Amino acid sequence: MWNVDIYDSFGKERMQPSIDLAARLKDKKFKRILDVGCGSGMSTAAILSTWEDTEVIGVDLSEEMLQKARKILPQVQFIRRDCSKSLADLGTFDLIFSNAFLQWIPNQEEFIARAFAMIDEGGVLALQIPMFDEMLASRCITDAEKNWTQQLEGIEENKFITYTAAHYYDTFAEHTTKVQMWVTDYCHIMQNHEQILDFLRGAAFTPYQNRLNEKEMQAFADEVLVRIEKSYPARKNGTVLFPFRRLFLTGEK
């Protein structure tokens, strides 16, 4: 279950990739935009700040997230949908935009193919994918899992699924020759190690929160924190650097 308050507690850090992705396309004009996996509306806000006079539709599976989005952006139509399934009934779009959604679904190639089918000629599919498996924080979590094998049996089905940048390029290249791809390393400055743990609670911990009770989840988080403290040494002034790698792709139809 998503906790929108925890997720939004690092709103600036989570919103910046949407701003950067939109900025790459700011010279283009779009009449109709679909924000897939819009969450609490942070990515939608970045879209609206870039293209003010555009029809925008946001779709997400979490009603809790959508309720927050509707309060913040009442001018946008937000619809609860399982975005891993076909969205073709929503019509066609000039831009399909998705920030940190693709890693949650197993059928990623199918999603990309369906998205390109929904884009008008000259339109764009734009994605941002957190490369979480490449990060030390991912290892901190998977190492802690070893003490919870019984409770977390089958957890792999609900965790992030990310592939290499080359894999995503090949998938895009099946649908267009106009692909742009880049990687950005965001270096978040945390006041302490607990802030890194809180950041992980907002998304990466979601599958575990669905499996463990409150007491177990606290114990699991404590184990992860011990590993975080070893993996991310504090700086001289007490802060902790938390690098976060994200992959961006755009494909013009």
Tab-separated table of C-alpha atoms in Angstrom:
chain	number	residue	atom	x	y	z
A	1	MET	CA	0.000	0.000	0.000
A	2	TRP	CA	1.353	3.407	-0.981
A	3	ASN	CA	1.765	6.052	1.719
A	4	VAL	CA	1.439	9.340	-0.115
A	5	ASP	CA	2.742	11.425	2.799
A	6	ILE	CA	5.960	9.418	3.057
A	7	TYR	CA	6.391	9.453	-0.717
A	8	ASP	CA	5.904	13.215	-0.938
A	9	SER	CA	8.258	13.949	1.964
A	10	PHE	CA	11.046	14.019	-0.620
A	11	GLY	CA	8.956	15.795	-3.210
A	12	LYS	CA	11.754	18.031	-4.488
A	13	GLU	CA	14.066	15.074	-5.103
A	14	ARG	CA	11.338	12.991	-6.745
A	15	MET	CA	10.010	15.849	-8.902
A	16	GLN	CA	13.332	16.990	-10.365
A	17	PRO	CA	13.597	14.112	-12.892
A	18	SER	CA	10.153	15.032	-14.266
A	19	ILE	CA	11.271	18.629	-14.636
A	20	ASP	CA	14.434	17.529	-16.423
A	21	LEU	CA	12.585	15.150	-18.745
A	22	ALA	CA	10.045	17.817	-19.679
A	23	ALA	CA	12.829	20.346	-20.225
A	24	ARG	CA	14.322	18.163	-22.969
A	25	LEU	CA	11.058	18.497	-24.882
A	26	LYS	CA	10.112	22.093	-24.030
A	27	ASP	CA	10.620	23.333	-27.613
A	28	LYS	CA	7.924	20.967	-28.879
A	29	LYS	CA	4.214	21.768	-28.793
A	30	PHE	CA	1.799	19.132	-27.563
A	31	LYS	CA	-1.993	19.393	-27.641
A	32	ARG	CA	-2.786	16.290	-25.605
A	33	ILE	CA	-0.560	14.644	-22.984
A	34	LEU	CA	-0.972	11.423	-20.995
A	35	ASP	CA	0.920	11.151	-17.696
A	36	VAL	CA	1.223	7.430	-16.929
A	37	GLY	CA	1.839	6.520	-13.292
A	38	CYS	CA	1.199	10.125	-12.302
A	39	GLY	CA	1.125	9.353	-8.571
A	40	SER	CA	0.368	12.382	-6.409
A	41	GLY	CA	0.696	14.741	-9.361
A	42	MET	CA	4.312	15.840	-9.075
A	43	SER	CA	5.127	14.758	-12.628
A	44	THR	CA	1.858	16.281	-13.848
A	45	ALA	CA	2.806	19.597	-12.274
A	46	ALA	CA	6.107	19.527	-14.174
A	47	ILE	CA	4.184	18.890	-17.390
A	48	LEU	CA	1.763	21.766	-16.785
A	49	SER	CA	4.573	24.179	-15.947
A	50	THR	CA	6.181	23.348	-19.298
A	51	TRP	CA	3.048	23.222	-21.478
A	52	GLU	CA	0.433	25.467	-19.875
A	53	ASP	CA	-2.318	25.387	-22.502
A	54	THR	CA	-2.429	21.628	-23.032
A	55	GLU	CA	-4.972	18.962	-22.198
A	56	VAL	CA	-3.388	16.615	-19.664
A	57	ILE	CA	-4.762	13.325	-18.373
A	58	GLY	CA	-3.114	11.553	-15.432
A	59	VAL	CA	-3.566	7.848	-14.749
A	60	ASP	CA	-2.430	5.798	-11.748
A	61	LEU	CA	-3.508	2.701	-9.831
A	62	SER	CA	-3.283	4.248	-6.348
A	63	GLU	CA	-6.473	6.038	-5.336
A	64	GLU	CA	-4.627	7.543	-2.344
A	65	MET	CA	-2.124	9.153	-4.705
A	66	LEU	CA	-4.843	10.332	-7.079
A	67	GLN	CA	-6.820	12.006	-4.291
A	68	LYS	CA	-3.766	14.115	-3.491
A	69	ALA	CA	-3.247	14.906	-7.185
A	70	ARG	CA	-6.850	16.059	-7.627
A	71	LYS	CA	-6.526	18.489	-4.712
A	72	ILE	CA	-3.310	19.979	-6.050
A	73	LEU	CA	-4.303	20.103	-9.733
A	74	PRO	CA	-8.115	20.290	-9.982
A	75	GLN	CA	-7.889	21.360	-13.636
A	76	VAL	CA	-6.473	17.958	-14.637
A	77	GLN	CA	-8.515	14.822	-15.253
A	78	PHE	CA	-7.059	12.072	-13.058
A	79	ILE	CA	-8.271	8.521	-13.669
A	80	ARG	CA	-7.650	5.374	-11.652
A	81	ARG	CA	-6.293	2.721	-14.000
A	82	ASP	CA	-4.024	-0.290	-13.996
A	83	CYS	CA	-1.376	1.181	-16.278
A	84	SER	CA	0.154	-2.218	-17.001
A	85	LYS	CA	-2.947	-2.908	-19.109
A	86	SER	CA	-4.173	-1.268	-22.298
A	87	LEU	CA	-5.069	2.427	-22.091
A	88	ALA	CA	-6.111	2.633	-25.740
A	89	ASP	CA	-9.675	3.618	-24.851
A	90	LEU	CA	-8.317	7.012	-23.701
A	91	GLY	CA	-7.542	7.905	-27.311
A	92	THR	CA	-4.326	9.137	-28.898
A	93	PHE	CA	-1.800	11.650	-27.595
A	94	ASP	CA	1.018	13.902	-28.774
A	95	LEU	CA	3.074	13.000	-25.717
A	96	ILE	CA	2.977	10.013	-23.386
A	97	PHE	CA	5.046	10.903	-20.354
A	98	SER	CA	5.992	8.548	-17.546
A	99	ASN	CA	8.260	9.257	-14.603
A	100	ALA	CA	9.433	6.330	-12.434
A	101	PHE	CA	6.572	4.003	-13.361
A	102	LEU	CA	7.911	1.429	-15.824
A	103	GLN	CA	9.990	-0.468	-13.233
A	104	TRP	CA	6.806	-1.497	-11.399
A	105	ILE	CA	5.414	-3.677	-14.199
A	106	PRO	CA	6.709	-6.980	-15.632
A	107	ASN	CA	5.387	-6.482	-19.192
A	108	GLN	CA	7.509	-3.452	-20.010
A	109	GLU	CA	8.031	-4.242	-23.699
A	110	GLU	CA	4.262	-4.579	-24.151
A	111	PHE	CA	3.674	-1.248	-22.409
A	112	ILE	CA	6.168	0.527	-24.681
A	113	ALA	CA	4.623	-1.028	-27.797
A	114	ARG	CA	1.101	-0.034	-26.723
A	115	ALA	CA	2.292	3.475	-25.877
A	116	PHE	CA	3.806	4.003	-29.313
A	117	ALA	CA	0.536	2.758	-30.849
A	118	MET	CA	-1.332	5.495	-28.940
A	119	ILE	CA	0.968	8.298	-30.080
A	120	ASP	CA	0.071	10.444	-33.083
A	121	GLU	CA	2.599	10.772	-35.894
A	122	GLY	CA	5.366	13.111	-34.740
A	123	GLY	CA	4.457	12.535	-31.105
A	124	VAL	CA	6.821	11.406	-28.350
A	125	LEU	CA	7.095	8.707	-25.698
A	126	ALA	CA	9.210	10.002	-22.797
A	127	LEU	CA	10.260	7.808	-19.863
A	128	GLN	CA	12.390	8.091	-16.742
A	129	ILE	CA	13.478	4.873	-15.059
A	130	PRO	CA	15.307	4.723	-11.710
A	131	MET	CA	18.277	2.371	-12.053
A	132	PHE	CA	17.803	1.168	-8.506
A	133	ASP	CA	19.473	-2.210	-8.963
A	134	GLU	CA	22.770	-0.424	-9.659
A	135	MET	CA	22.685	1.396	-6.308
A	136	LEU	CA	24.193	0.425	-2.960
A	137	ALA	CA	20.782	0.983	-1.343
A	138	SER	CA	19.369	-1.884	-3.376
A	139	ARG	CA	22.066	-4.187	-2.026
A	140	CYS	CA	21.335	-3.013	1.527
A	141	ILE	CA	17.745	-4.171	1.109
A	142	THR	CA	18.480	-7.476	-0.621
A	143	ASP	CA	21.131	-8.351	1.990
A	144	ALA	CA	18.603	-7.720	4.769
A	145	GLU	CA	16.112	-10.005	2.998
A	146	LYS	CA	18.255	-13.035	3.816
A	147	ASN	CA	17.020	-12.958	7.423
A	148	TRP	CA	13.368	-12.845	6.326
A	149	THR	CA	13.168	-15.568	3.684
A	150	GLN	CA	10.014	-17.188	5.069
A	151	GLN	CA	7.996	-13.962	5.344
A	152	LEU	CA	9.263	-12.648	2.001
A	153	GLU	CA	8.871	-15.782	-0.104
A	154	GLY	CA	7.860	-14.732	-3.633
A	155	ILE	CA	8.699	-11.062	-3.036
A	156	GLU	CA	10.545	-10.877	-6.374
A	157	GLU	CA	7.190	-10.729	-8.179
A	158	ASN	CA	6.399	-7.384	-6.523
A	159	LYS	CA	9.783	-5.665	-6.613
A	160	PHE	CA	11.277	-3.214	-9.081
A	161	ILE	CA	12.200	-4.719	-12.449
A	162	THR	CA	14.906	-2.810	-14.284
A	163	TYR	CA	17.017	-3.736	-17.283
A	164	THR	CA	20.150	-2.272	-18.819
A	165	ALA	CA	20.116	0.982	-20.769
A	166	ALA	CA	20.963	-1.039	-23.894
A	167	HIS	CA	17.875	-3.202	-23.376
A	168	TYR	CA	15.604	-0.168	-23.218
A	169	TYR	CA	17.278	1.332	-26.280
A	170	ASP	CA	16.656	-1.867	-28.253
A	171	THR	CA	13.012	-1.859	-27.166
A	172	PHE	CA	12.517	1.751	-28.269
A	173	ALA	CA	14.385	1.108	-31.531
A	174	GLU	CA	11.781	-1.481	-32.499
A	175	HIS	CA	9.292	1.383	-32.850
A	176	THR	CA	11.311	4.426	-33.924
A	177	THR	CA	14.686	5.514	-35.280
A	178	LYS	CA	14.487	8.813	-33.360
A	179	VAL	CA	15.682	7.832	-29.896
A	180	GLN	CA	17.443	9.976	-27.330
A	181	MET	CA	18.829	8.426	-24.184
A	182	TRP	CA	20.829	9.769	-21.247
A	183	VAL	CA	21.671	9.013	-17.626
A	184	THR	CA	21.725	11.479	-14.750
A	185	ASP	CA	23.251	10.843	-11.345
A	186	TYR	CA	21.369	12.909	-8.769
A	187	CYS	CA	23.356	13.385	-5.583
A	188	HIS	CA	20.917	13.935	-2.749
A	189	ILE	CA	22.397	15.488	0.379
A	190	MET	CA	20.807	13.843	3.409
A	191	GLN	CA	21.092	15.160	6.946
A	192	ASN	CA	21.594	11.642	8.339
A	193	HIS	CA	21.271	7.972	7.430
A	194	GLU	CA	17.683	7.859	8.674
A	195	GLN	CA	16.723	10.207	5.837
A	196	ILE	CA	17.967	7.665	3.302
A	197	LEU	CA	15.799	5.070	5.020
A	198	ASP	CA	12.810	7.434	4.867
A	199	PHE	CA	13.439	7.970	1.152
A	200	LEU	CA	13.333	4.209	0.610
A	201	ARG	CA	10.093	3.926	2.599
A	202	GLY	CA	8.423	6.078	-0.058
A	203	ALA	CA	8.785	3.534	-2.871
A	204	ALA	CA	11.391	0.766	-2.578
A	205	PHE	CA	9.904	-0.517	0.699
A	206	THR	CA	6.363	-0.824	-0.680
A	207	PRO	CA	6.542	-4.578	-1.511
A	208	TYR	CA	7.896	-5.315	1.966
A	209	GLN	CA	5.236	-3.237	3.716
A	210	ASN	CA	2.653	-5.397	1.959
A	211	ARG	CA	4.235	-8.588	3.360
A	212	LEU	CA	5.389	-7.700	6.884
A	213	ASN	CA	3.349	-6.574	9.857
A	214	GLU	CA	4.214	-3.322	11.615
A	215	LYS	CA	6.609	-4.881	14.125
A	216	GLU	CA	8.343	-6.978	11.485
A	217	MET	CA	8.628	-4.014	9.145
A	218	GLN	CA	10.349	-1.957	11.831
A	219	ALA	CA	12.822	-4.767	12.503
A	220	PHE	CA	13.481	-5.161	8.770
A	221	ALA	CA	14.023	-1.412	8.398
A	222	ASP	CA	16.467	-1.461	11.319
A	223	GLU	CA	18.504	-4.136	9.539
A	224	VAL	CA	18.523	-2.115	6.335
A	225	LEU	CA	19.617	0.986	8.262
A	226	VAL	CA	22.657	-0.816	9.674
A	227	ARG	CA	23.727	-1.651	6.128
A	228	ILE	CA	23.040	1.893	4.925
A	229	GLU	CA	25.293	3.287	7.639
A	230	LYS	CA	28.137	1.064	6.413
A	231	SER	CA	27.516	1.741	2.697
A	232	TYR	CA	27.101	5.522	2.866
A	233	PRO	CA	29.737	7.053	5.175
A	234	ALA	CA	28.865	10.373	6.756
A	235	ARG	CA	30.835	13.396	5.560
A	236	LYS	CA	32.920	15.621	7.812
A	237	ASN	CA	29.978	17.939	8.477
A	238	GLY	CA	27.688	15.033	9.362
A	239	THR	CA	25.650	14.948	6.151
A	240	VAL	CA	25.371	11.827	3.987
A	241	LEU	CA	25.612	11.774	0.193
A	242	PHE	CA	22.966	9.601	-1.484
A	243	PRO	CA	23.635	9.222	-5.233
A	244	PHE	CA	20.631	8.146	-7.289
A	245	ARG	CA	21.018	7.104	-10.943
A	246	ARG	CA	18.147	7.605	-13.380
A	247	LEU	CA	17.814	6.643	-17.058
A	248	PHE	CA	15.894	8.871	-19.487
A	249	LEU	CA	14.558	7.928	-22.920
A	250	THR	CA	12.554	9.774	-25.534
A	251	GLY	CA	11.329	8.317	-28.802
A	252	GLU	CA	9.593	10.292	-31.559
A	253	LYS	CA	7.100	8.426	-33.698
